[in-house]
């Protein structure tokens, strides 16, 4: 009896923990596919779970940060969804690849053309974005989720350092350190010199290796020719000896 009661209490406690913690996993979030490096480009996914039992998610609006505007934002086509990209004029133009950009994407909206995200499911909404800013460690996107029953959830609360997670946190994208394999990064003079020196060294090694190979081939040919000459000489001597005896 005691074991049964203990099991029942444990099960109830576990259910209570899940009930308390489930909302933390139900909010709209954003993650990169791979890495999101400062100064580079990345593909990011907005993950949208459906937290309703009696309604589907039929619309998602993602607002982009205006303090760190992104000049390039390209959505991936998704079956069953219509996507709309909204651009706005910038108060301070951006410079990208030597050109000045005077507008940037401020909002992307996905609207379901069919059933949307049904209860018990989630959907990822991918975007290709860049160039990512180099003067911040994260980008915060405020998202609005609309359901088929007209309920609206605003994921717009910014997480404050040292405080508990808000009830409706805004999706935040963490940025990693800049790398050399993304657009928007630069190669220093030292890097170029090092690469040139390495290439020259490799070429020198290749030439040396080619010379060694040639010398070895010529040596082998010489040995073969010499052996053939000796064999011919021996054979000729035998023929002469045979002729004298006759």
PDB file of C-alpha atoms in Angstrom:
ATOM      1  CA  UNK A   1       0.000   0.000   0.000  1.00  0.00           C
ATOM      2  CA  UNK A   2       2.788   2.400   0.904  1.00  0.00           C
ATOM      3  CA  UNK A   3       4.550   1.701  -2.384  1.00  0.00           C
ATOM      4  CA  UNK A   4       1.331   2.330  -4.328  1.00  0.00           C
ATOM      5  CA  UNK A   5       0.710   5.607  -2.510  1.00  0.00           C
ATOM      6  CA  UNK A   6       4.301   6.699  -3.094  1.00  0.00           C
ATOM      7  CA  UNK A   7       3.994   5.927  -6.810  1.00  0.00           C
ATOM      8  CA  UNK A   8       0.747   7.862  -7.019  1.00  0.00           C
ATOM      9  CA  UNK A   9       2.252  10.886  -5.262  1.00  0.00           C
ATOM     10  CA  UNK A  10       5.284  10.788  -7.550  1.00  0.00           C
ATOM     11  CA  UNK A  11       3.079  10.642 -10.635  1.00  0.00           C
ATOM     12  CA  UNK A  12       0.996  13.604  -9.467  1.00  0.00           C
ATOM     13  CA  UNK A  13       4.140  15.569  -8.656  1.00  0.00           C
ATOM     14  CA  UNK A  14       5.593  14.787 -12.072  1.00  0.00           C
ATOM     15  CA  UNK A  15       2.394  15.901 -13.781  1.00  0.00           C
ATOM     16  CA  UNK A  16       2.431  19.120 -11.797  1.00  0.00           C
ATOM     17  CA  UNK A  17       6.027  19.825 -12.820  1.00  0.00           C
ATOM     18  CA  UNK A  18       5.167  19.249 -16.480  1.00  0.00           C
ATOM     19  CA  UNK A  19       2.133  21.495 -16.191  1.00  0.00           C
ATOM     20  CA  UNK A  20       4.238  24.275 -14.696  1.00  0.00           C
ATOM     21  CA  UNK A  21       7.150  23.905 -17.123  1.00  0.00           C
ATOM     22  CA  UNK A  22       5.211  23.352 -20.352  1.00  0.00           C
ATOM     23  CA  UNK A  23       4.557  27.043 -21.101  1.00  0.00           C
ATOM     24  CA  UNK A  24       8.327  27.614 -21.198  1.00  0.00           C
ATOM     25  CA  UNK A  25       8.559  25.272 -24.170  1.00  0.00           C
ATOM     26  CA  UNK A  26       5.487  26.630 -25.938  1.00  0.00           C
ATOM     27  CA  UNK A  27       6.642  30.098 -26.908  1.00  0.00           C
ATOM     28  CA  UNK A  28       7.826  31.237 -30.336  1.00  0.00           C
ATOM     29  CA  UNK A  29      11.622  30.945 -30.592  1.00  0.00           C
ATOM     30  CA  UNK A  30      14.377  31.488 -33.153  1.00  0.00           C
ATOM     31  CA  UNK A  31      17.486  29.402 -33.839  1.00  0.00           C
ATOM     32  CA  UNK A  32      20.096  29.428 -36.620  1.00  0.00           C
ATOM     33  CA  UNK A  33      20.699  26.487 -38.930  1.00  0.00           C
ATOM     34  CA  UNK A  34      24.346  26.065 -37.988  1.00  0.00           C
ATOM     35  CA  UNK A  35      25.794  29.336 -36.720  1.00  0.00           C
ATOM     36  CA  UNK A  36      24.822  33.000 -36.884  1.00  0.00           C
ATOM     37  CA  UNK A  37      28.171  34.777 -37.004  1.00  0.00           C
ATOM     38  CA  UNK A  38      28.586  38.515 -36.627  1.00  0.00           C
ATOM     39  CA  UNK A  39      29.126  40.236 -39.956  1.00  0.00           C
ATOM     40  CA  UNK A  40      27.958  37.196 -41.918  1.00  0.00           C
ATOM     41  CA  UNK A  41      24.823  35.619 -43.323  1.00  0.00           C
ATOM     42  CA  UNK A  42      22.722  32.847 -41.823  1.00  0.00           C
ATOM     43  CA  UNK A  43      19.549  30.844 -42.234  1.00  0.00           C
ATOM     44  CA  UNK A  44      17.383  31.189 -39.140  1.00  0.00           C
ATOM     45  CA  UNK A  45      14.224  29.281 -38.201  1.00  0.00           C
ATOM     46  CA  UNK A  46      11.310  30.675 -36.230  1.00  0.00           C
ATOM     47  CA  UNK A  47       9.802  27.720 -34.391  1.00  0.00           C
ATOM     48  CA  UNK A  48       6.082  28.108 -33.694  1.00  0.00           C
ATOM     49  CA  UNK A  49       4.313  25.497 -31.546  1.00  0.00           C
ATOM     50  CA  UNK A  50       0.526  25.404 -31.303  1.00  0.00           C
ATOM     51  CA  UNK A  51      -0.430  25.738 -27.645  1.00  0.00           C
ATOM     52  CA  UNK A  52      -4.183  25.565 -28.182  1.00  0.00           C
ATOM     53  CA  UNK A  53      -6.296  22.403 -28.050  1.00  0.00           C
ATOM     54  CA  UNK A  54      -9.229  23.798 -30.024  1.00  0.00           C
ATOM     55  CA  UNK A  55      -7.659  26.159 -32.584  1.00  0.00           C
ATOM     56  CA  UNK A  56      -4.917  26.277 -35.220  1.00  0.00           C
ATOM     57  CA  UNK A  57      -2.219  28.896 -35.697  1.00  0.00           C
ATOM     58  CA  UNK A  58      -3.112  30.710 -38.900  1.00  0.00           C
ATOM     59  CA  UNK A  59      -0.778  33.710 -38.881  1.00  0.00           C
ATOM     60  CA  UNK A  60       2.690  34.698 -37.700  1.00  0.00           C
ATOM     61  CA  UNK A  61       4.117  38.200 -37.761  1.00  0.00           C
ATOM     62  CA  UNK A  62       7.800  38.732 -37.006  1.00  0.00           C
ATOM     63  CA  UNK A  63       8.998  42.294 -36.438  1.00  0.00           C
ATOM     64  CA  UNK A  64      12.676  43.007 -37.080  1.00  0.00           C
ATOM     65  CA  UNK A  65      14.846  45.174 -34.817  1.00  0.00           C
ATOM     66  CA  UNK A  66      15.154  48.758 -36.024  1.00  0.00           C
ATOM     67  CA  UNK A  67      18.331  49.458 -34.034  1.00  0.00           C
ATOM     68  CA  UNK A  68      20.173  46.760 -36.016  1.00  0.00           C
ATOM     69  CA  UNK A  69      18.436  46.653 -39.429  1.00  0.00           C
ATOM     70  CA  UNK A  70      19.041  43.809 -41.861  1.00  0.00           C
ATOM     71  CA  UNK A  71      19.262  44.763 -45.519  1.00  0.00           C
ATOM     72  CA  UNK A  72      18.884  41.209 -46.870  1.00  0.00           C
ATOM     73  CA  UNK A  73      15.960  39.034 -45.739  1.00  0.00           C
ATOM     74  CA  UNK A  74      14.733  36.217 -47.996  1.00  0.00           C
ATOM     75  CA  UNK A  75      11.957  33.801 -46.984  1.00  0.00           C
ATOM     76  CA  UNK A  76      11.820  30.198 -48.156  1.00  0.00           C
ATOM     77  CA  UNK A  77       8.646  29.213 -50.034  1.00  0.00           C
ATOM     78  CA  UNK A  78       6.352  27.104 -47.848  1.00  0.00           C
ATOM     79  CA  UNK A  79       3.433  25.031 -49.065  1.00  0.00           C
ATOM     80  CA  UNK A  80       0.162  26.185 -47.535  1.00  0.00           C
ATOM     81  CA  UNK A  81       1.489  29.588 -46.451  1.00  0.00           C
ATOM     82  CA  UNK A  82       1.549  33.026 -48.059  1.00  0.00           C
ATOM     83  CA  UNK A  83       4.504  35.204 -47.081  1.00  0.00           C
ATOM     84  CA  UNK A  84       4.738  38.982 -47.188  1.00  0.00           C
ATOM     85  CA  UNK A  85       7.935  40.966 -46.644  1.00  0.00           C
ATOM     86  CA  UNK A  86       7.563  44.572 -45.471  1.00  0.00           C
ATOM     87  CA  UNK A  87      10.380  47.086 -46.006  1.00  0.00           C
ATOM     88  CA  UNK A  88      10.770  50.564 -44.566  1.00  0.00           C
ATOM     89  CA  UNK A  89      13.039  53.546 -45.174  1.00  0.00           C
ATOM     90  CA  UNK A  90      16.044  53.801 -42.901  1.00  0.00           C
ATOM     91  CA  UNK A  91      16.819  56.968 -40.998  1.00  0.00           C
ATOM     92  CA  UNK A  92      20.513  56.137 -41.448  1.00  0.00           C
ATOM     93  CA  UNK A  93      21.446  54.274 -44.665  1.00  0.00           C
ATOM     94  CA  UNK A  94      23.499  51.086 -44.452  1.00  0.00           C
ATOM     95  CA  UNK A  95      26.570  50.294 -46.540  1.00  0.00           C
ATOM     96  CA  UNK A  96      26.814  46.792 -47.994  1.00  0.00           C
ATOM     97  CA  UNK A  97      29.370  45.581 -50.544  1.00  0.00           C
ATOM     98  CA  UNK A  98      30.268  49.174 -51.339  1.00  0.00           C
ATOM     99  CA  UNK A  99      26.664  50.242 -51.927  1.00  0.00           C
ATOM    100  CA  UNK A 100      24.400  52.334 -49.734  1.00  0.00           C
ATOM    101  CA  UNK A 101      21.125  50.714 -48.654  1.00  0.00           C
ATOM    102  CA  UNK A 102      18.382  53.151 -47.674  1.00  0.00           C
ATOM    103  CA  UNK A 103      15.700  50.593 -46.724  1.00  0.00           C
ATOM    104  CA  UNK A 104      15.519  47.370 -44.754  1.00  0.00           C
ATOM    105  CA  UNK A 105      13.019  44.672 -43.846  1.00  0.00           C
ATOM    106  CA  UNK A 106      10.970  45.588 -40.795  1.00  0.00           C
ATOM    107  CA  UNK A 107       8.413  42.761 -40.788  1.00  0.00           C
ATOM    108  CA  UNK A 108       7.730  39.353 -42.304  1.00  0.00           C
ATOM    109  CA  UNK A 109       4.196  37.919 -42.185  1.00  0.00           C
ATOM    110  CA  UNK A 110       3.119  34.339 -42.865  1.00  0.00           C
ATOM    111  CA  UNK A 111      -0.594  33.674 -43.414  1.00  0.00           C
ATOM    112  CA  UNK A 112      -2.032  30.167 -43.670  1.00  0.00           C
ATOM    113  CA  UNK A 113      -3.816  29.332 -46.916  1.00  0.00           C
ATOM    114  CA  UNK A 114      -5.021  26.004 -45.556  1.00  0.00           C
ATOM    115  CA  UNK A 115      -5.376  24.646 -42.004  1.00  0.00           C
ATOM    116  CA  UNK A 116      -2.262  26.257 -40.571  1.00  0.00           C
ATOM    117  CA  UNK A 117      -0.551  24.694 -37.549  1.00  0.00           C
ATOM    118  CA  UNK A 118      -3.053  22.317 -35.995  1.00  0.00           C
ATOM    119  CA  UNK A 119      -3.186  21.370 -32.293  1.00  0.00           C
ATOM    120  CA  UNK A 120      -0.353  19.067 -31.288  1.00  0.00           C
ATOM    121  CA  UNK A 121       2.007  20.275 -34.033  1.00  0.00           C
ATOM    122  CA  UNK A 122       4.664  22.923 -34.626  1.00  0.00           C
ATOM    123  CA  UNK A 123       6.029  24.657 -37.718  1.00  0.00           C
ATOM    124  CA  UNK A 124       9.389  26.166 -38.645  1.00  0.00           C
ATOM    125  CA  UNK A 125       9.520  29.365 -40.685  1.00  0.00           C
ATOM    126  CA  UNK A 126      12.986  29.770 -42.287  1.00  0.00           C
ATOM    127  CA  UNK A 127      14.620  33.006 -43.397  1.00  0.00           C
ATOM    128  CA  UNK A 128      17.969  33.810 -44.968  1.00  0.00           C
ATOM    129  CA  UNK A 129      19.257  37.001 -43.323  1.00  0.00           C
ATOM    130  CA  UNK A 130      22.318  39.242 -43.377  1.00  0.00           C
ATOM    131  CA  UNK A 131      24.592  40.866 -43.012  1.00  0.00           C
ATOM    132  CA  UNK A 132      24.321  40.323 -39.262  1.00  0.00           C
ATOM    133  CA  UNK A 133      25.489  43.223 -37.072  1.00  0.00           C
ATOM    134  CA  UNK A 134      28.932  43.163 -35.496  1.00  0.00           C
ATOM    135  CA  UNK A 135      28.208  45.459 -32.548  1.00  0.00           C
ATOM    136  CA  UNK A 136      25.749  43.297 -30.588  1.00  0.00           C
ATOM    137  CA  UNK A 137      25.573  39.779 -29.166  1.00  0.00           C
ATOM    138  CA  UNK A 138      21.934  39.118 -30.011  1.00  0.00           C
ATOM    139  CA  UNK A 139      18.978  40.238 -32.094  1.00  0.00           C
ATOM    140  CA  UNK A 140      15.495  40.410 -30.598  1.00  0.00           C
ATOM    141  CA  UNK A 141      12.473  39.802 -32.820  1.00  0.00           C
ATOM    142  CA  UNK A 142       8.982  40.599 -31.555  1.00  0.00           C
ATOM    143  CA  UNK A 143       6.441  38.065 -32.831  1.00  0.00           C
ATOM    144  CA  UNK A 144       2.638  37.970 -32.941  1.00  0.00           C
ATOM    145  CA  UNK A 145       0.843  34.617 -33.192  1.00  0.00           C
ATOM    146  CA  UNK A 146      -2.794  34.516 -34.348  1.00  0.00           C
ATOM    147  CA  UNK A 147      -5.167  31.553 -33.993  1.00  0.00           C
ATOM    148  CA  UNK A 148      -8.143  30.439 -36.031  1.00  0.00           C
ATOM    149  CA  UNK A 149     -10.463  31.435 -33.151  1.00  0.00           C
ATOM    150  CA  UNK A 150      -9.086  35.008 -33.387  1.00  0.00           C
ATOM    151  CA  UNK A 151      -6.980  34.692 -30.225  1.00  0.00           C
ATOM    152  CA  UNK A 152      -3.741  36.658 -30.443  1.00  0.00           C
ATOM    153  CA  UNK A 153      -0.582  36.055 -28.421  1.00  0.00           C
ATOM    154  CA  UNK A 154       2.100  38.742 -28.462  1.00  0.00           C
ATOM    155  CA  UNK A 155       5.603  37.378 -27.911  1.00  0.00           C
ATOM    156  CA  UNK A 156       7.132  40.799 -27.368  1.00  0.00           C
ATOM    157  CA  UNK A 157       8.591  40.897 -23.841  1.00  0.00           C
ATOM    158  CA  UNK A 158      12.363  41.374 -23.859  1.00  0.00           C
ATOM    159  CA  UNK A 159      14.332  39.213 -21.449  1.00  0.00           C
ATOM    160  CA  UNK A 160      16.113  41.364 -18.877  1.00  0.00           C
ATOM    161  CA  UNK A 161      19.491  40.232 -17.598  1.00  0.00           C
ATOM    162  CA  UNK A 162      19.350  38.674 -14.140  1.00  0.00           C
ATOM    163  CA  UNK A 163      15.555  38.384 -14.145  1.00  0.00           C
ATOM    164  CA  UNK A 164      13.187  35.467 -14.639  1.00  0.00           C
ATOM    165  CA  UNK A 165      11.893  34.715 -18.095  1.00  0.00           C
ATOM    166  CA  UNK A 166       8.815  36.824 -18.883  1.00  0.00           C
ATOM    167  CA  UNK A 167       5.456  35.213 -19.581  1.00  0.00           C
ATOM    168  CA  UNK A 168       5.561  36.076 -23.287  1.00  0.00           C
ATOM    169  CA  UNK A 169       9.263  36.331 -24.205  1.00  0.00           C
ATOM    170  CA  UNK A 170      10.305  37.738 -27.562  1.00  0.00           C
ATOM    171  CA  UNK A 171      12.414  35.423 -29.750  1.00  0.00           C
ATOM    172  CA  UNK A 172      16.131  36.247 -29.345  1.00  0.00           C
ATOM    173  CA  UNK A 173      18.876  35.171 -31.738  1.00  0.00           C
ATOM    174  CA  UNK A 174      22.338  34.755 -30.184  1.00  0.00           C
ATOM    175  CA  UNK A 175      25.207  35.839 -32.445  1.00  0.00           C
ATOM    176  CA  UNK A 176      28.554  34.063 -32.443  1.00  0.00           C
ATOM    177  CA  UNK A 177      31.997  35.533 -33.097  1.00  0.00           C
ATOM    178  CA  UNK A 178      32.824  36.547 -36.657  1.00  0.00           C
ATOM    179  CA  UNK A 179      34.410  33.924 -38.922  1.00  0.00           C
ATOM    180  CA  UNK A 180      36.208  33.995 -42.264  1.00  0.00           C
ATOM    181  CA  UNK A 181      33.739  31.810 -44.162  1.00  0.00           C
ATOM    182  CA  UNK A 182      30.816  34.242 -44.386  1.00  0.00           C
ATOM    183  CA  UNK A 183      30.051  37.176 -46.643  1.00  0.00           C
ATOM    184  CA  UNK A 184      30.828  40.509 -45.094  1.00  0.00           C
ATOM    185  CA  UNK A 185      34.069  39.402 -43.396  1.00  0.00           C
ATOM    186  CA  UNK A 186      37.479  40.645 -44.434  1.00  0.00           C
ATOM    187  CA  UNK A 187      40.867  39.020 -44.895  1.00  0.00           C
ATOM    188  CA  UNK A 188      43.803  40.864 -43.300  1.00  0.00           C
ATOM    189  CA  UNK A 189      47.122  41.567 -45.009  1.00  0.00           C
ATOM    190  CA  UNK A 190      48.824  39.158 -42.608  1.00  0.00           C
ATOM    191  CA  UNK A 191      46.404  36.387 -43.631  1.00  0.00           C
ATOM    192  CA  UNK A 192      47.088  37.057 -47.314  1.00  0.00           C
ATOM    193  CA  UNK A 193      50.875  37.027 -46.784  1.00  0.00           C
ATOM    194  CA  UNK A 194      50.667  33.799 -44.810  1.00  0.00           C
ATOM    195  CA  UNK A 195      48.571  32.129 -47.512  1.00  0.00           C
ATOM    196  CA  UNK A 196      50.999  33.348 -50.218  1.00  0.00           C
ATOM    197  CA  UNK A 197      53.995  31.999 -48.288  1.00  0.00           C
ATOM    198  CA  UNK A 198      52.270  28.660 -47.761  1.00  0.00           C
ATOM    199  CA  UNK A 199      51.412  28.416 -51.462  1.00  0.00           C
ATOM    200  CA  UNK A 200      54.974  29.232 -52.472  1.00  0.00           C
ATOM    201  CA  UNK A 201      56.295  26.613 -50.074  1.00  0.00           C
ATOM    202  CA  UNK A 202      53.901  24.033 -51.477  1.00  0.00           C
ATOM    203  CA  UNK A 203      54.903  24.901 -55.037  1.00  0.00           C
ATOM    204  CA  UNK A 204      58.592  24.617 -54.120  1.00  0.00           C
ATOM    205  CA  UNK A 205      57.971  21.253 -52.526  1.00  0.00           C
ATOM    206  CA  UNK A 206      56.093  20.107 -55.609  1.00  0.00           C
ATOM    207  CA  UNK A 207      58.948  21.181 -57.894  1.00  0.00           C
ATOM    208  CA  UNK A 208      61.510  19.442 -55.711  1.00  0.00           C
ATOM    209  CA  UNK A 209      59.417  16.318 -55.642  1.00  0.00           C
ATOM    210  CA  UNK A 210      59.095  16.424 -59.433  1.00  0.00           C
ATOM    211  CA  UNK A 211      62.886  16.735 -59.845  1.00  0.00           C
ATOM    212  CA  UNK A 212      63.521  13.808 -57.509  1.00  0.00           C
ATOM    213  CA  UNK A 213      61.046  11.649 -59.402  1.00  0.00           C
ATOM    214  CA  UNK A 214      62.651  12.495 -62.750  1.00  0.00           C
ATOM    215  CA  UNK A 215      66.109  11.652 -61.436  1.00  0.00           C
ATOM    216  CA  UNK A 216      64.916   8.307 -60.105  1.00  0.00           C
ATOM    217  CA  UNK A 217      63.263   7.406 -63.420  1.00  0.00           C
ATOM    218  CA  UNK A 218      66.419   8.269 -65.377  1.00  0.00           C
ATOM    219  CA  UNK A 219      68.505   6.197 -62.966  1.00  0.00           C
ATOM    220  CA  UNK A 220      66.272   3.169 -63.425  1.00  0.00           C
ATOM    221  CA  UNK A 221      66.385   3.567 -67.218  1.00  0.00           C
ATOM    222  CA  UNK A 222      70.169   3.756 -67.104  1.00  0.00           C
ATOM    223  CA  UNK A 223      70.389   0.545 -65.069  1.00  0.00           C
ATOM    224  CA  UNK A 224      68.061  -1.254 -67.489  1.00  0.00           C
ATOM    225  CA  UNK A 225      70.060  -0.057 -70.512  1.00  0.00           C
ATOM    226  CA  UNK A 226      73.326  -1.086 -68.865  1.00  0.00           C
ATOM    227  CA  UNK A 227      71.980  -4.540 -68.010  1.00  0.00           C
ATOM    228  CA  UNK A 228      70.779  -4.979 -71.593  1.00  0.00           C
ATOM    229  CA  UNK A 229      74.259  -4.051 -72.892  1.00  0.00           C
ATOM    230  CA  UNK A 230      75.953  -6.564 -70.623  1.00  0.00           C
ATOM    231  CA  UNK A 231      73.519  -9.283 -71.672  1.00  0.00           C
ATOM    232  CA  UNK A 232      74.130  -8.522 -75.336  1.00  0.00           C
ATOM    233  CA  UNK A 233      77.883  -8.647 -74.822  1.00  0.00           C
ATOM    234  CA  UNK A 234      77.731 -12.050 -73.106  1.00  0.00           C
ATOM    235  CA  UNK A 235      75.490 -13.440 -75.825  1.00  0.00           C
ATOM    236  CA  UNK A 236      77.810 -12.172 -78.555  1.00  0.00           C
ATOM    237  CA  UNK A 237      80.830 -13.764 -76.841  1.00  0.00           C
ATOM    238  CA  UNK A 238      79.091 -17.124 -76.683  1.00  0.00           C
ATOM    239  CA  UNK A 239      78.241 -16.982 -80.385  1.00  0.00           C
ATOM    240  CA  UNK A 240      81.871 -16.254 -81.242  1.00  0.00           C
ATOM    241  CA  UNK A 241      83.105 -19.111 -79.078  1.00  0.00           C
ATOM    242  CA  UNK A 242      80.679 -21.489 -80.751  1.00  0.00           C
ATOM    243  CA  UNK A 243      81.784 -20.358 -84.209  1.00  0.00           C
ATOM    244  CA  UNK A 244      85.480 -20.928 -83.388  1.00  0.00           C
ATOM    245  CA  UNK A 245      84.817 -24.501 -82.194  1.00  0.00           C
ATOM    246  CA  UNK A 246      82.991 -25.281 -85.412  1.00  0.00           C
TER     247      UNK A 246
END
